[in-house]
Short mmCIF file of C-alpha atoms in Angstrom, two decimals:
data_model
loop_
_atom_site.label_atom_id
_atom_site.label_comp_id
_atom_site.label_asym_id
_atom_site.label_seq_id
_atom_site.Cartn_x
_atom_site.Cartn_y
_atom_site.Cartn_z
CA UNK A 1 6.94 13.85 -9.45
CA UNK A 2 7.84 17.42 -11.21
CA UNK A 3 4.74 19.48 -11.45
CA UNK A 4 3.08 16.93 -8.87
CA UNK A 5 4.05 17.02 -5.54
CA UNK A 6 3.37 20.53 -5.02
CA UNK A 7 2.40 22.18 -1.59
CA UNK A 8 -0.71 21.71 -1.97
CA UNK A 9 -0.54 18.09 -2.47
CA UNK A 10 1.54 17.81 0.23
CA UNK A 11 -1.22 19.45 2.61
CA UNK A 12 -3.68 17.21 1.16
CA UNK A 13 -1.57 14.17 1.69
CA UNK A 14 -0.38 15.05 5.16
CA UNK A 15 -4.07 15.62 6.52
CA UNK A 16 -4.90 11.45 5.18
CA UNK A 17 -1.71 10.54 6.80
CA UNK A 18 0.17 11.77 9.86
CA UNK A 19 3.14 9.57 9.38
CA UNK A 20 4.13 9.46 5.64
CA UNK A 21 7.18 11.16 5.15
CA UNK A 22 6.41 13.65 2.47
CA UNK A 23 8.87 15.01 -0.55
CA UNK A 24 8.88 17.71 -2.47
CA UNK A 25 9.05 17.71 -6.18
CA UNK A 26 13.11 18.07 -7.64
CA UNK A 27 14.13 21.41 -7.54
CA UNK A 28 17.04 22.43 -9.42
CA UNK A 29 19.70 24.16 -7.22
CA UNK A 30 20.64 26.78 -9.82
CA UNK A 31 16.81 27.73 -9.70
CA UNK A 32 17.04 27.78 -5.93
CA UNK A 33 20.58 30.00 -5.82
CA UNK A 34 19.37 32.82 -8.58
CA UNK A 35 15.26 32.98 -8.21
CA UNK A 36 12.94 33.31 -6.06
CA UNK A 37 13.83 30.93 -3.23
CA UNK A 38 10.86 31.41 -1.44
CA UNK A 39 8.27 30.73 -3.72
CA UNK A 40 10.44 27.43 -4.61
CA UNK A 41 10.57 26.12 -1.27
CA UNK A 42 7.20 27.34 0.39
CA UNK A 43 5.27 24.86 2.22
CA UNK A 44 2.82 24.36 4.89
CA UNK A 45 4.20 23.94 8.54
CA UNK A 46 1.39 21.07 8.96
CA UNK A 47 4.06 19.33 6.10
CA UNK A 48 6.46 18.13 8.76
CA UNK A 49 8.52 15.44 8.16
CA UNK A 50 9.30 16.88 5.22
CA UNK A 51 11.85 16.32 2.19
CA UNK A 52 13.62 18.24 -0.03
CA UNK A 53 15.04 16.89 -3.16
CA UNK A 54 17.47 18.73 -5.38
CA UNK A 55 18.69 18.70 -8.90
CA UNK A 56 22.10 19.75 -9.82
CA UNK A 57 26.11 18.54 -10.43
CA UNK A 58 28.04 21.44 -9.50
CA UNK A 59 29.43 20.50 -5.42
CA UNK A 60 29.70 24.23 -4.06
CA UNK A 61 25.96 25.18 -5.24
CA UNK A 62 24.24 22.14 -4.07
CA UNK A 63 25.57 22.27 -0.66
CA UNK A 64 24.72 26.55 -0.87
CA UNK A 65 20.92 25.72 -1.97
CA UNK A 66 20.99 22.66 0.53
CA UNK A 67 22.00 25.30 3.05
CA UNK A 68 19.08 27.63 2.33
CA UNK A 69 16.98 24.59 2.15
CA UNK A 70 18.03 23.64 6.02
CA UNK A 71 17.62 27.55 7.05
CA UNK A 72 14.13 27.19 5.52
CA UNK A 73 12.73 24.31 7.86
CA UNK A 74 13.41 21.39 5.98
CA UNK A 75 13.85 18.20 8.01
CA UNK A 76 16.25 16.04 4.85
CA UNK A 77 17.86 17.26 1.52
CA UNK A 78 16.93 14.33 -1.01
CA UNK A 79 20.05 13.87 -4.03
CA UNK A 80 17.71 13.57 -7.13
CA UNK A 81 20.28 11.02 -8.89
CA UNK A 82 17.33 9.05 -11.12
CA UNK A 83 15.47 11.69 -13.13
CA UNK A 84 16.47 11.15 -17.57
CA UNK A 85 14.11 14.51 -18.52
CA UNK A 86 15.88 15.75 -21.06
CA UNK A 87 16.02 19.07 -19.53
CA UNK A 88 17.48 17.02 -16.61
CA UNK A 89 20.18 15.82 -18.48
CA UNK A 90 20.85 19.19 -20.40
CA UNK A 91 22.12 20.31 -17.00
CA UNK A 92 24.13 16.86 -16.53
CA UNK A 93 22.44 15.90 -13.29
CA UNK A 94 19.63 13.56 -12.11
CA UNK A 95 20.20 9.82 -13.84
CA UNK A 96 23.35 11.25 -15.67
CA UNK A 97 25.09 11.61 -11.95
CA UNK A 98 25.19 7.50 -12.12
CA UNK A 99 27.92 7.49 -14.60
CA UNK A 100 30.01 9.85 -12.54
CA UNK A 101 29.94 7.98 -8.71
CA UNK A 102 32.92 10.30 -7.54
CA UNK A 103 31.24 13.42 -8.64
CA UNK A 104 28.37 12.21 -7.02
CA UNK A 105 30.43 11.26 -3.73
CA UNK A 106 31.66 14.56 -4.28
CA UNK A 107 28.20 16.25 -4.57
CA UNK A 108 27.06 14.53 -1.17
CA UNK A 109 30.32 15.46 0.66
CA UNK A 110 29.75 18.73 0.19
CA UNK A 111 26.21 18.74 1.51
CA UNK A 112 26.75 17.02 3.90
CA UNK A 113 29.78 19.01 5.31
CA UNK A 114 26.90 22.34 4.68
CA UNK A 115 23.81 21.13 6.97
CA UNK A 116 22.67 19.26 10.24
CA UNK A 117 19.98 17.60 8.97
CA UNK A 118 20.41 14.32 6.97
CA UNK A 119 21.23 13.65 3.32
CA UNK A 120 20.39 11.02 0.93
CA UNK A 121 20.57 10.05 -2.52
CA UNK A 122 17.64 8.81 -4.77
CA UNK A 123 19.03 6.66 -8.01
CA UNK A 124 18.14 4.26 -10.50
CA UNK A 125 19.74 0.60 -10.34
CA UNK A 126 21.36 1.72 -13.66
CA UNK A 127 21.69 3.74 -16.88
CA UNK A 128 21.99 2.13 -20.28
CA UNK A 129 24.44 -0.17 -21.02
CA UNK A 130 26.05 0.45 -17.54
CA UNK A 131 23.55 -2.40 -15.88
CA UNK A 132 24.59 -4.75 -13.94
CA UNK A 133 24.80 -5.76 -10.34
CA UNK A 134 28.22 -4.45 -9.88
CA UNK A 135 27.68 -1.20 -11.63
CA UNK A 136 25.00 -0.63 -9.18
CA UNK A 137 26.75 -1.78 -6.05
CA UNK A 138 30.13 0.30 -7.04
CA UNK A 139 27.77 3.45 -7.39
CA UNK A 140 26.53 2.59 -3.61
CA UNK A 141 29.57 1.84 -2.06
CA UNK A 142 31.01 5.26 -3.77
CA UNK A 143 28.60 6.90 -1.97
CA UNK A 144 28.93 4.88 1.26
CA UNK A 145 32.37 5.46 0.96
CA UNK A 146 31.58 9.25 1.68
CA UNK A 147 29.14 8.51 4.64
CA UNK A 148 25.73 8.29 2.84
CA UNK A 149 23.80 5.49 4.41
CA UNK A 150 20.08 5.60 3.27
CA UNK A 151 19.53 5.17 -0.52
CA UNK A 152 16.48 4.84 -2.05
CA UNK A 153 16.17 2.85 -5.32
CA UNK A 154 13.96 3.28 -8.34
CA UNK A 155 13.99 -0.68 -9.54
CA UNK A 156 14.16 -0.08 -13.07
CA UNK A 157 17.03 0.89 -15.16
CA UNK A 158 16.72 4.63 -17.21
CA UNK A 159 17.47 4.93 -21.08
CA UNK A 160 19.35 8.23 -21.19
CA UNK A 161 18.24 8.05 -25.02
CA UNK A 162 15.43 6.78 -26.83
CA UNK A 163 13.13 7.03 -24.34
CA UNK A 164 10.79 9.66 -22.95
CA UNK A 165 10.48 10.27 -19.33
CA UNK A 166 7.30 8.81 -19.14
CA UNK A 167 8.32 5.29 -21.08
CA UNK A 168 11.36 5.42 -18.95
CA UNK A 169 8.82 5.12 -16.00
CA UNK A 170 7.32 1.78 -17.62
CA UNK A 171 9.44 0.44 -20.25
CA UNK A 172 12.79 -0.76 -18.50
CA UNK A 173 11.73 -3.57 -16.70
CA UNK A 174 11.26 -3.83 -12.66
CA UNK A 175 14.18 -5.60 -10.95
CA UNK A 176 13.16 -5.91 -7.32
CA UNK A 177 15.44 -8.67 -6.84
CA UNK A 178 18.53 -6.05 -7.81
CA UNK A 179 17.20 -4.25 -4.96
CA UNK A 180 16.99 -7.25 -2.75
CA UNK A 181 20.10 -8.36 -3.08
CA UNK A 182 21.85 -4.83 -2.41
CA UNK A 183 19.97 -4.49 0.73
CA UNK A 184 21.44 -8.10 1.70
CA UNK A 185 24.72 -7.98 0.89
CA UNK A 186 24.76 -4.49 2.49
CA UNK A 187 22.88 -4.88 5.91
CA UNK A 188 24.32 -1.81 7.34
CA UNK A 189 22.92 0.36 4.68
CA UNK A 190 19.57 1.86 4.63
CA UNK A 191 18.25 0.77 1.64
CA UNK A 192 14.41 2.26 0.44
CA UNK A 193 12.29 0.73 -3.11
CA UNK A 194 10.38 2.39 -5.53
CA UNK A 195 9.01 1.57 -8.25
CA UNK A 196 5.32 -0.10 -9.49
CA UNK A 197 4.39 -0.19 -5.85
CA UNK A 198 0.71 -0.05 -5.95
CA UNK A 199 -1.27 -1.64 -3.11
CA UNK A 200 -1.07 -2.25 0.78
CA UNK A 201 0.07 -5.96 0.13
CA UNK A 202 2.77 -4.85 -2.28
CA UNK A 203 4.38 -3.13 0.25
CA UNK A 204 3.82 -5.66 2.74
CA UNK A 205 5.70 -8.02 0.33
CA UNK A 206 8.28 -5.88 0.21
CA UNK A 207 9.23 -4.86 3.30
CA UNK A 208 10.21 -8.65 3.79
CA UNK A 209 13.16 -7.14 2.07
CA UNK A 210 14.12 -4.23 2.62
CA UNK A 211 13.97 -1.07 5.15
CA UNK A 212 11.47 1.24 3.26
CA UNK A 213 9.10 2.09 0.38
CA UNK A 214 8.39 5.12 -1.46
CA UNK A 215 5.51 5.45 -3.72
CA UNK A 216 4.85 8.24 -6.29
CA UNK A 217 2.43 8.60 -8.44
CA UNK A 218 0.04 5.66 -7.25
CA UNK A 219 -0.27 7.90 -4.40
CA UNK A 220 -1.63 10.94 -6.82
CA UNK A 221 -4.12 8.44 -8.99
CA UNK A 222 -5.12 7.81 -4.98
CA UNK A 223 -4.57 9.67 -2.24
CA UNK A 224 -6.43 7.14 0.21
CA UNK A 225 -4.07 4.64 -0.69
CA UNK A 226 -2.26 6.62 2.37
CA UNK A 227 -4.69 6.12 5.20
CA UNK A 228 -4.92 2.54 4.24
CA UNK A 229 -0.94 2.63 4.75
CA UNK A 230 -1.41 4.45 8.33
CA UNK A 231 -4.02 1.37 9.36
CA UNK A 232 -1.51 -1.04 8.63
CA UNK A 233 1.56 0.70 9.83
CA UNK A 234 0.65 2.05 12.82
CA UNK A 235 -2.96 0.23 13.86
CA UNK A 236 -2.10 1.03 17.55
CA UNK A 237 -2.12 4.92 17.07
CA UNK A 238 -5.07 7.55 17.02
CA UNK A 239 -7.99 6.92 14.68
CA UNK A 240 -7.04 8.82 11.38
CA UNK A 241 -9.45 11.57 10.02
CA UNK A 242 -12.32 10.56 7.78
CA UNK A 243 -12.51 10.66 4.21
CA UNK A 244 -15.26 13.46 4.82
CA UNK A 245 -12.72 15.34 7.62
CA UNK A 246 -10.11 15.81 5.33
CA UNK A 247 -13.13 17.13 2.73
CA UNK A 248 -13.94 19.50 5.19
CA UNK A 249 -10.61 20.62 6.28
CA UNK A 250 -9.28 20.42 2.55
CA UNK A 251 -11.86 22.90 1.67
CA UNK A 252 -10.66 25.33 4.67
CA UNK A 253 -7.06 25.36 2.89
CA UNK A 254 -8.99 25.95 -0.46
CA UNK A 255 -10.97 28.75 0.82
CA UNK A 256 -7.39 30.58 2.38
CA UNK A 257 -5.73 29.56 -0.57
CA UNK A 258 -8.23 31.19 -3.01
CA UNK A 259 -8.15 34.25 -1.30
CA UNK A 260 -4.45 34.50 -1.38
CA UNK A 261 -4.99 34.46 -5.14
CA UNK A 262 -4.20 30.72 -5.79
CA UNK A 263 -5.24 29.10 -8.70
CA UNK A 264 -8.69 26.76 -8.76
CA UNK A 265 -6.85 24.34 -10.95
CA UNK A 266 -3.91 23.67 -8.64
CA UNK A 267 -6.11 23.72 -5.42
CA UNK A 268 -8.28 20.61 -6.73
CA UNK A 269 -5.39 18.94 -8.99
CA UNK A 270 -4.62 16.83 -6.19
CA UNK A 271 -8.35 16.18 -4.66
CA UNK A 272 -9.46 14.54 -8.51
CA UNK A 273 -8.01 10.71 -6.70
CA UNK A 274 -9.87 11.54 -3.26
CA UNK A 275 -12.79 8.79 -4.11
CA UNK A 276 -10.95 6.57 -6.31
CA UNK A 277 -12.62 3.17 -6.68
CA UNK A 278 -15.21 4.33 -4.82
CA UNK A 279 -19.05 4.03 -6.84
CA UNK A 280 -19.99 7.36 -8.73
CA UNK A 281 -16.30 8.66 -7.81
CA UNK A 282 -16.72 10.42 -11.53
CA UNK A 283 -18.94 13.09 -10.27
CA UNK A 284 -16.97 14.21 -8.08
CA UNK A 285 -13.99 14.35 -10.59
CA UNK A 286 -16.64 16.14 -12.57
CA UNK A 287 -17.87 18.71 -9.69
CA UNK A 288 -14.41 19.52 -9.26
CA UNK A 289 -13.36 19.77 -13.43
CA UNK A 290 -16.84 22.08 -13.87
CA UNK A 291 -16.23 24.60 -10.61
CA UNK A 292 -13.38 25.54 -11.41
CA UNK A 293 -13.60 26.33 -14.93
CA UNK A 294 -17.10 28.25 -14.34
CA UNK A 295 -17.40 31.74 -13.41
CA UNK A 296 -15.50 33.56 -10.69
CA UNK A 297 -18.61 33.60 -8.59
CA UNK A 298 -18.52 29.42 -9.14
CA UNK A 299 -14.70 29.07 -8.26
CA UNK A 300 -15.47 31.42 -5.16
CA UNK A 301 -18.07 28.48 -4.30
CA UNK A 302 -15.58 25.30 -4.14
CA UNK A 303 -14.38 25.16 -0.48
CA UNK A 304 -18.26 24.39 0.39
CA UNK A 305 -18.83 22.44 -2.36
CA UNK A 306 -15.93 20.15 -1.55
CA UNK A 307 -16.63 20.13 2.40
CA UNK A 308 -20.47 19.15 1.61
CA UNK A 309 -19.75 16.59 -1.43
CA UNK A 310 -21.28 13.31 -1.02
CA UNK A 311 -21.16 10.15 -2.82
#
């Protein structure tokens, strides 16, 4: 979710739903240790429970940047162990940590030993040829070995070459089962899916299984997909805010966030889903697309255009 999950996404997400644990997009630790920390890991207080996840191989400087993570509010550090980008694997982290399970143990040990607050490890259930049940359960237990107990599983392999980051999102097959089997032959691990996840029946389905699902970019193509979540979830709490609340308070974030010199374009990036599947949901992808590449004087009118939009 590089270039995704931003804060402002986040906000936007956390106003639909009160619940959803929210992550950040990976940040790579050397980034974190020699720039500007604070404009990596800014986020809105409303973001709570929220995730860090980190990219990196080297044990000393990803428990330091976990460290300034915890010092920075973060509730979790997330290990990024599934990204193949090739600038991901340039660095020899994200899916490349899979063929190294001690380094990786190693990696967590050290974060661990650095903060309070918990630490997990994202992964694939395998890289290239190195595919099969075992391979994936020997990487687990590795970890579990060094006291990591919640993993959360992208249920496709990655190609470390060959493929692009976006086919190695869709190409490699879904294994679910993989997943399903881990979780059973492992009860006493915390064991999350991700992966193709799509709809509020899908996840039924699969928490049948297992302890937890994460969704990505389904949630981006639509955003609502989250309150539908919070009605099933938790149907005995408060009545969520209305497709039209979150306009309205959306557009009080874009109106602070404009003045603070904020781009247009990453303001209503994450709004384009709001109406997704909804009838004449294009105009308001097209409101949004022609505001803010109009005039200043246009851009300085979006908060009330997106508070007052109407289907």
């Amino acid at each position: 979710m590089m270039d995704y999950t931003d804060r402002h996404a986040r906000y936007l997400f956390r106003l639909i739903s009160p619940h959803t644990i929210l992550y950040t997009e990976m940040i790579n630790a050397k980034a974190l240790l020699h720039g500007n920390s604070k404009n990596l890991l800014g986020f809105n207080n409303e973001e709570h429970p929220l995730v860090l996840q980190l990219g990196g191989s080297d044990p000393l400087e990803m428990a330091s940047a976990a460290k300034i993570a915890e010092c920075s509010g973060y509730d979790e550090i997330n290990i990024n162990v599934g990204c193949p980008s090739d600038r991901v694997k340039s660095g020899d982290f994200g899916a490349c940590l899979m063929a190294k399970p001690e380094l990786t143990a190693d990696i967590f040990s050290a974060m661990e030993a650095a903060v309070g607050i918990p630490v997990t490890i994202k992964h694939r259930i395998g890289i290239d040829e190195q595919d099969s049940f075992s391979d994936l359960e020997d990487f687990v237990l590795t970890l579990a070995s060094s006291g990591c107990r919640t993993f959360i599983v992208h249920a496709r392999k990655a190609w470390l070459k060959g493929l692009s980051p976006k086919q190695n999102r869709e190409l490699p097959p879904l294994d679910y089962e993989r997943v399903y089997r881990l979780k059973e032959d492992h009860p006493e691990l915390t064991i999350v899916i991700n992966g193709g996840i799509k709809t509020v029946e899908e996840v039924r389905q699969q928490l049948a299984h297992i302890d937890g699902v994460m969704i990505g970019r389904e949630v981006f193509k639509q955003p609502w997909l989250l309150a539908e979540l919070e009605n099933y979830l938790n149907q005995k709490n408060a009545a969520l805010l209305t497709r039209s609340e979150v306009q309205k308070r959306y557009a009080c974030y874009i109106e602070k966030e404009l003045a603070r010199g904020t781009s247009g374009h990453a303001l209503v990036r994450p709004l384009s889903g709001l109406f997704h599947g909804q009838p004449g949901a294009r105009y308001w992808r097209r409101m949004l697309t022609e505001t803010v590449q109009g005039s200043p004087e246009k851009v300085a009118a979006l908060p009330e255009l997106v508070a007052e939009f109407k289907l």
